[in-house]
Coordinates of C-alpha atoms in Angstrom, one line a residue:
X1 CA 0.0 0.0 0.0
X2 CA 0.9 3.6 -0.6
X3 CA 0.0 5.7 2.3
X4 CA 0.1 9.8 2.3
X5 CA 0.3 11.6 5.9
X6 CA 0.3 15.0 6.4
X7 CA 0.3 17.5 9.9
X8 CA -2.2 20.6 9.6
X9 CA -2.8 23.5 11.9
X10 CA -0.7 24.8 14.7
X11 CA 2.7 23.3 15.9
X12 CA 3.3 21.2 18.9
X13 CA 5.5 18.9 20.6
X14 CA 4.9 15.1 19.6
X15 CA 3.7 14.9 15.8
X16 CA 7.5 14.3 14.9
X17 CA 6.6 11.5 17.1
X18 CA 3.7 10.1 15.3
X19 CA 5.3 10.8 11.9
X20 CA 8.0 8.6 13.0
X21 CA 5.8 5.8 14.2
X22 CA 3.7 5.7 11.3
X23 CA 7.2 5.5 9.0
X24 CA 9.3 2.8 10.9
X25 CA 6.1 0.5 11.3
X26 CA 4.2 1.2 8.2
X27 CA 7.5 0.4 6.3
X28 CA 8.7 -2.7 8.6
X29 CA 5.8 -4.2 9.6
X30 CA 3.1 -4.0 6.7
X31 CA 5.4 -3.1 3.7
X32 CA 3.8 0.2 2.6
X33 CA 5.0 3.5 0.7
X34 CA 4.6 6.2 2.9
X35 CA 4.4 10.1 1.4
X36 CA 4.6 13.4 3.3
X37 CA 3.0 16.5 2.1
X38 CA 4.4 19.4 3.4
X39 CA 2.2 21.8 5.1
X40 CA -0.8 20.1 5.8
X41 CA -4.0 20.0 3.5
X42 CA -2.4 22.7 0.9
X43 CA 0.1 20.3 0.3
X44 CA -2.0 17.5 -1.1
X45 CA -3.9 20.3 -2.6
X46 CA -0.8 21.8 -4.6
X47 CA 0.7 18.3 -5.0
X48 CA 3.9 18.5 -3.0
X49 CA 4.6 15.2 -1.8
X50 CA 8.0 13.7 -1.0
X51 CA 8.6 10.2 0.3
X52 CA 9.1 9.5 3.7
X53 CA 11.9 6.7 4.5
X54 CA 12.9 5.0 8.0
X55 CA 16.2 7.6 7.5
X56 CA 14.6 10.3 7.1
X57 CA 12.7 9.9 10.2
X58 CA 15.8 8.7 11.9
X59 CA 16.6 10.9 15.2
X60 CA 13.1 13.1 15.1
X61 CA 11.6 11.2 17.9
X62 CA 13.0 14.0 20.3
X63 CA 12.6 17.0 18.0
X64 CA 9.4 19.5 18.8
X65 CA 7.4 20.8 15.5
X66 CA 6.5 18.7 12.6
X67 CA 8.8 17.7 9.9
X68 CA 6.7 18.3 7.2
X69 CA 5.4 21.7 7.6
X70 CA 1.8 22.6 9.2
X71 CA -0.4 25.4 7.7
X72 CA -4.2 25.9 8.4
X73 CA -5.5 25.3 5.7
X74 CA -9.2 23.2 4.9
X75 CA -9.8 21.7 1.6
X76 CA -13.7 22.4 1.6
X77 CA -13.2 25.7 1.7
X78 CA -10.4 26.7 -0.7
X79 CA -12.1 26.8 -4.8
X80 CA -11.4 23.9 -6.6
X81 CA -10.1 22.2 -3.1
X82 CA -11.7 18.8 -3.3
X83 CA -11.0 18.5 -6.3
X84 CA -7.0 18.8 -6.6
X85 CA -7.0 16.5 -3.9
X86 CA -8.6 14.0 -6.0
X87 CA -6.4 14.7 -8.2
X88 CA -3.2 14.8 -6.3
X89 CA -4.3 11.1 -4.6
X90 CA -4.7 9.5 -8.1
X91 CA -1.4 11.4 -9.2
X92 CA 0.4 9.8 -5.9
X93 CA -1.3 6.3 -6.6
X94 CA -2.3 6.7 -3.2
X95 CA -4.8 4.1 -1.1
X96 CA -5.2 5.9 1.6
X97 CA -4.5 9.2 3.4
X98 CA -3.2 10.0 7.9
X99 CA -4.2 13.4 8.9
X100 CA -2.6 14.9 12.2
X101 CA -4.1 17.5 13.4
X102 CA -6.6 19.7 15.8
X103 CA -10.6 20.0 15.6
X104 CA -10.1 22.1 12.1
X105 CA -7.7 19.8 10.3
X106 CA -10.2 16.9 11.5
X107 CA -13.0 18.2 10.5
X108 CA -11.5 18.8 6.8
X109 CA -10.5 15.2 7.0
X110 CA -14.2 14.3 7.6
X111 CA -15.5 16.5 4.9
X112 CA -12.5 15.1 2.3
X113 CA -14.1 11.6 3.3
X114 CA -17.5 12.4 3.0
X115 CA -17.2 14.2 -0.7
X116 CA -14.3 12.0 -1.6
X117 CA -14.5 8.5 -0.5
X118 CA -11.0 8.4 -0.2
X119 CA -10.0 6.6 3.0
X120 CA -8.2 8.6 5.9
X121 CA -7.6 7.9 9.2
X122 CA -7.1 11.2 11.7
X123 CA -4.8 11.7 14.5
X124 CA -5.7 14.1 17.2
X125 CA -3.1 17.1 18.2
X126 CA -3.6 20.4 20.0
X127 CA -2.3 22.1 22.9
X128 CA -5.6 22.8 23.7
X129 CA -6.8 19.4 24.4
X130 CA -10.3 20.1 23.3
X131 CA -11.2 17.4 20.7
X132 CA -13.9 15.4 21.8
X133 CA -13.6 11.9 22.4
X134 CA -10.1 11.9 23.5
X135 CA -8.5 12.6 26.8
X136 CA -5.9 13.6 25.8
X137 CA -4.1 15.1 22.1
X138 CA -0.7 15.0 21.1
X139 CA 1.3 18.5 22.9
X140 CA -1.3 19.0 25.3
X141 CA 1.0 17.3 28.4
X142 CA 4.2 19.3 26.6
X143 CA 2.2 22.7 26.9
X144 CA 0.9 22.2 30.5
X145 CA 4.4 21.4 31.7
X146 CA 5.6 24.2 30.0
X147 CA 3.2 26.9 32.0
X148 CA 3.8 24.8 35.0
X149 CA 7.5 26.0 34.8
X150 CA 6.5 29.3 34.0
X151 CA 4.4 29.2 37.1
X152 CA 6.6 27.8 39.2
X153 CA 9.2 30.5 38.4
X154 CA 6.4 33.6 39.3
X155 CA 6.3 32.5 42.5
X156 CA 9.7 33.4 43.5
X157 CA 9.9 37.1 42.2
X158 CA 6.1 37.6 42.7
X159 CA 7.3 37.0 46.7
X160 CA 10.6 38.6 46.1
X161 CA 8.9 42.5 44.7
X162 CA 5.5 41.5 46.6
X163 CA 3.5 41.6 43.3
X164 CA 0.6 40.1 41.7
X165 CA 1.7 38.3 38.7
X166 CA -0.9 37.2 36.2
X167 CA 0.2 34.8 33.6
X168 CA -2.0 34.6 30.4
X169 CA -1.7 31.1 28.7
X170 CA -3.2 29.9 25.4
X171 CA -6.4 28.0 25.2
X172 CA -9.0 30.4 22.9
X173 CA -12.4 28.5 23.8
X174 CA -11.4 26.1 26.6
X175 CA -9.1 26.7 29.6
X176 CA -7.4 23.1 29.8
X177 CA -4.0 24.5 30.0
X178 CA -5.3 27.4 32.6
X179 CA -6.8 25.1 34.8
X180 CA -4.2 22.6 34.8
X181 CA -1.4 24.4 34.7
X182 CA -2.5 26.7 37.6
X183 CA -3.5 23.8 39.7
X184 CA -0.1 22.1 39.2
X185 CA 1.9 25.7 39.7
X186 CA 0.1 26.7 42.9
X187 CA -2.1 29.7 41.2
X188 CA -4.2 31.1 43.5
X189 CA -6.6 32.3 41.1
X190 CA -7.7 30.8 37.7
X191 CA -9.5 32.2 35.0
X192 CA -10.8 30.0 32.1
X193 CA -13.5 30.3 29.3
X194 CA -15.6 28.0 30.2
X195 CA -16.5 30.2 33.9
X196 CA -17.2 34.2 32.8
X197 CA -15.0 35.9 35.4
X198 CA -16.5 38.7 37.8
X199 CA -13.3 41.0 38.2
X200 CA -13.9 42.9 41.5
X201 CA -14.7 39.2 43.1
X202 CA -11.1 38.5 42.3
X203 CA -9.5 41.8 43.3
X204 CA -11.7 40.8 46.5
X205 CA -10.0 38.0 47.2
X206 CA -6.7 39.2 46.2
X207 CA -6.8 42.0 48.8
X208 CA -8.2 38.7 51.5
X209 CA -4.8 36.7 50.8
X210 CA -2.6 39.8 50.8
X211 CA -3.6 39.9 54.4
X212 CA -1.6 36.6 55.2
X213 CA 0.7 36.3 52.3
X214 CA 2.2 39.6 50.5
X215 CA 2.3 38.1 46.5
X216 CA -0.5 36.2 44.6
X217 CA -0.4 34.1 40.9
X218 CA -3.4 35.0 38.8
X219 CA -3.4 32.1 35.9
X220 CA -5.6 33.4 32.8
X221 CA -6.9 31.5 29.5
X222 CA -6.1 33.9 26.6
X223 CA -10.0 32.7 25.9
X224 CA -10.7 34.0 29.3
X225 CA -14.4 36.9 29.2
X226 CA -15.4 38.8 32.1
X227 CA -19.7 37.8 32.8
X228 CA -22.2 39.5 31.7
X229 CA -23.5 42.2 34.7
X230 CA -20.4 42.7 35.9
X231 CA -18.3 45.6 36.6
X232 CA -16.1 46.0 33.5
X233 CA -13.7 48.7 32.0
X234 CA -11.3 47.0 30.4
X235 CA -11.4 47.0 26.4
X236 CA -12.7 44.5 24.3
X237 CA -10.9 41.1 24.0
X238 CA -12.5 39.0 21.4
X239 CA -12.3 39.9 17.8
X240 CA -15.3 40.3 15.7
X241 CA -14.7 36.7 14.3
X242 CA -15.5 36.1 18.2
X243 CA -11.5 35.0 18.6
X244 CA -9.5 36.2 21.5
X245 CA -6.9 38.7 21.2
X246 CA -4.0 37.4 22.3
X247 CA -2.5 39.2 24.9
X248 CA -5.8 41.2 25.3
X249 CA -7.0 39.5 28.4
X250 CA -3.5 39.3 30.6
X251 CA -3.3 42.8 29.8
X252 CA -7.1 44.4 30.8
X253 CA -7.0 41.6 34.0
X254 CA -3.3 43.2 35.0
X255 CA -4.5 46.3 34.9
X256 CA -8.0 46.2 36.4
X257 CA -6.3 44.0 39.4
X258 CA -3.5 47.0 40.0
X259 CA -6.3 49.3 39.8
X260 CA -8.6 47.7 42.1
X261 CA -6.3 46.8 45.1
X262 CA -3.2 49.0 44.9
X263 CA -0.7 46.1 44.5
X264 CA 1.8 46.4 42.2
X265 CA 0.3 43.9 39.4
X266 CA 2.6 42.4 36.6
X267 CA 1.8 40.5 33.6
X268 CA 3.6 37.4 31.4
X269 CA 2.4 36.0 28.3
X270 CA 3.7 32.6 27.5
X271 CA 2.1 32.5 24.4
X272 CA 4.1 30.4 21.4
X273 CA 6.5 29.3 24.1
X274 CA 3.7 26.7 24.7
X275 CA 3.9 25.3 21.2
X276 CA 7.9 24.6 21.1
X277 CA 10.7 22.7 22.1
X278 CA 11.3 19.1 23.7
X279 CA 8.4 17.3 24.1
X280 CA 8.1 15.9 27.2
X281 CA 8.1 11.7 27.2
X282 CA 4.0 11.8 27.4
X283 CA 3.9 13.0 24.0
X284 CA 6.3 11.4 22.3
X285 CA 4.8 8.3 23.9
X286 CA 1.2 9.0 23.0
X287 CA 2.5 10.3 19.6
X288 CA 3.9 6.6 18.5
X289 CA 1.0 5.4 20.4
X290 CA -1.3 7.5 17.4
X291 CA 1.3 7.0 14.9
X292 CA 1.3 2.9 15.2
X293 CA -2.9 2.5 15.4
X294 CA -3.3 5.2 12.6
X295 CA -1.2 2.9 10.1
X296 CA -2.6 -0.4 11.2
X297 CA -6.4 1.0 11.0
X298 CA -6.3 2.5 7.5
X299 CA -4.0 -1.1 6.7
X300 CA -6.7 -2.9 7.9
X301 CA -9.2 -1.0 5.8
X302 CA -10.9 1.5 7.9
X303 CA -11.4 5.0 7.5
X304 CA -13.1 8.4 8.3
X305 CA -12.0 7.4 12.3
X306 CA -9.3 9.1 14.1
X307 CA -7.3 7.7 17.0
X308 CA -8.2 8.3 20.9
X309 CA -7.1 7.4 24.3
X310 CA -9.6 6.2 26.3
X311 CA -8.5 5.1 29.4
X312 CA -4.9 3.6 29.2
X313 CA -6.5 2.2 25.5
X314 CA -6.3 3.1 22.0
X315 CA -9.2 2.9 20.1
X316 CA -10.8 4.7 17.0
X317 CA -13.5 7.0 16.9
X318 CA -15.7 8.5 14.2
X319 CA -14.9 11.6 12.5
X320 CA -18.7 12.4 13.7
X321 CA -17.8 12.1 17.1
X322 CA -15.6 15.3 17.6
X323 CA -17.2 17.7 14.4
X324 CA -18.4 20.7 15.5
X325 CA -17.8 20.1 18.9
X326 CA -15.7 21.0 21.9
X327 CA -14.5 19.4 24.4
X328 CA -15.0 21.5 27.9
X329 CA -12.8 21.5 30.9
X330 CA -15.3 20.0 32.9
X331 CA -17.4 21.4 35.8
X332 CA -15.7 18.9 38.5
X333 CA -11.6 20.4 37.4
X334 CA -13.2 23.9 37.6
X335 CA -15.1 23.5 40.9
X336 CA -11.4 21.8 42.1
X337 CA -9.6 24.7 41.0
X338 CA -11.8 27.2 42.4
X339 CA -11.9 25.4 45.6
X340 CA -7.7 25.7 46.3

């Protein structure tokens, strides 16, 4: 068989991973081709393909990025889209197609299936961690140990200048890396998208802890909105394409908390810092974890599925199951984070 595998979207930690594992055992164990298009779904539109050996993927296991080039880019809605990748998969003599990549790149995958019938099987990354139906995505352990770090590092010189230190971290519609991070660094308060802050409750209880303790760790989801009824005067955050603006948030929250209680408030923004570098040995784990079931699913025939952890087990879920959806953090993590 001749397989095509491609990485779309944002960077992170962990698809070199996968792109490795779906190399060494698609080549050793079932005796296929494989091809890798470089930057995602406008590579197999434009038709740049290279093959993909067991050297060439020699040594990347460790190596943060992709490879092959990411871009966001969605077949179904470029002119002409579905059809050059038609074209580009007879051109390849292809059987089948692996897409890596976040709820977007997915969802294209889905909609290349559907209109298509070519076979692809989809392998779930984002820093995020919000596609439904797994619990976790490739990068998403790198990222939180990343803002851990940074975390862990605030406390000292937050104590040291007797500061409030808000750190904004990325997660545009769900706080996962807010909420995890923070709880793992010590935050003492934790702002995430899925919970509509109220911004003189939290200068409240910053001027309540200052009374025992002279610093505090404000973590905040770039996604992070202030509820509706509540005392606001900080400009507008989301875009009109109803996207955060990054940095938007860490900055109005620094500012209103300075304003509010008189301590000297300062603000870091972690932002691509969260996509780079080493990933951690989760990643690469659950990356040749992906890597291996992806090539022996669409091997073994199946297709419009992408790979999951559930549990401590791989299995394959339906494109269906994650499309236009998002997975929340849930109400028990918030209500734990909260609670500290």
């Amino acid at each position: 068989m001749r397989i095509g595998i491609l990485t779309g979207g944002g960077d992170c930690p962990g698809l070199n991973a996968a792109i490795r594992a779906v190399v060494k055992r698609g080549t050793s164990e079932h005796g296929c081709s494989i091809v890798g298009f470089r930057n995602g779904w406008r590579g197999v539109i434009d038709g740049d393909a290279h093959p993909l050996t067991r050297d060439d993927v020699s040594g990347i296991l460790v190596v943060g990025g992709t490879m092959l080039g990411t871009a966001r880019c969605h077949p179904h809605k470029v002119d002409g889209g579905m059809d050059a990748v038609r074209e580009t998969v007879a051109n390849e003599k292809l059987d089948g197609l692996i897409c890596i990549g976040g709820d977007g790149t997915l969802k294209a995958a889905g909609e290349v299936v559907r209109a298509t019938g070519i076979p692809v099987i989809g392998i779930p990354k984002t820093i995020d961690n919000d596609v439904v139906g797994t619990d976790t995505s490739i990068g998403f352990d790198t990222a939180v140990t990343v803002a851990t770090e940074a975390i862990d590092r605030l406390h000292s010189t937050a104590e040291s200048h007797n500061r409030v230190m808000v750190v904004e971290l990325m997660g545009r519609h769900s706080g996962w890396i807010a909420v995890t991070a923070g709880m793992a660094g010590g935050a003492d308060i934790i702002l995430a998208p899925e919970e509509p802050f109220d911004i003189e409750s939290i200068a409240k209880r910053i001027r309540h802890r200052h009374r025992y303790k002279n610093f505090s760790i404000v973590a905040v989801a770039e996604g992070a909105v202030p509820a509706e009824g509540t005392h606001w005067n900080g400009s507008a955050t989301i875009d009109e394409s109803g996207n955060p603006i990054a940095g938007s948030v860490g900055h109005e929250v620094t500012k209103a908390i300075e304003e509010l209680t008189g301590f000297p408030t300062r603000l870091t923004v972690l932002g691509y810092t969260q996509r780079g570098g080493i990933p951690t040995a989760a990643d690469r784990l659950l990356g040749t974890r992906f890597g291996i079931a992806a090539i022996d699913a669409i091997v073994a025939g199946e297709s419009g599925k992408f790979t999951a952890l559930q549990g401590e087990h791989i299995v394959l879920e339906d494109f269906s199951t994650m499309m236009g959806k998002t997975k929340w953090v849930p109400k028990e993590l918030l209500e734990a984070a909260r609670g500290l």
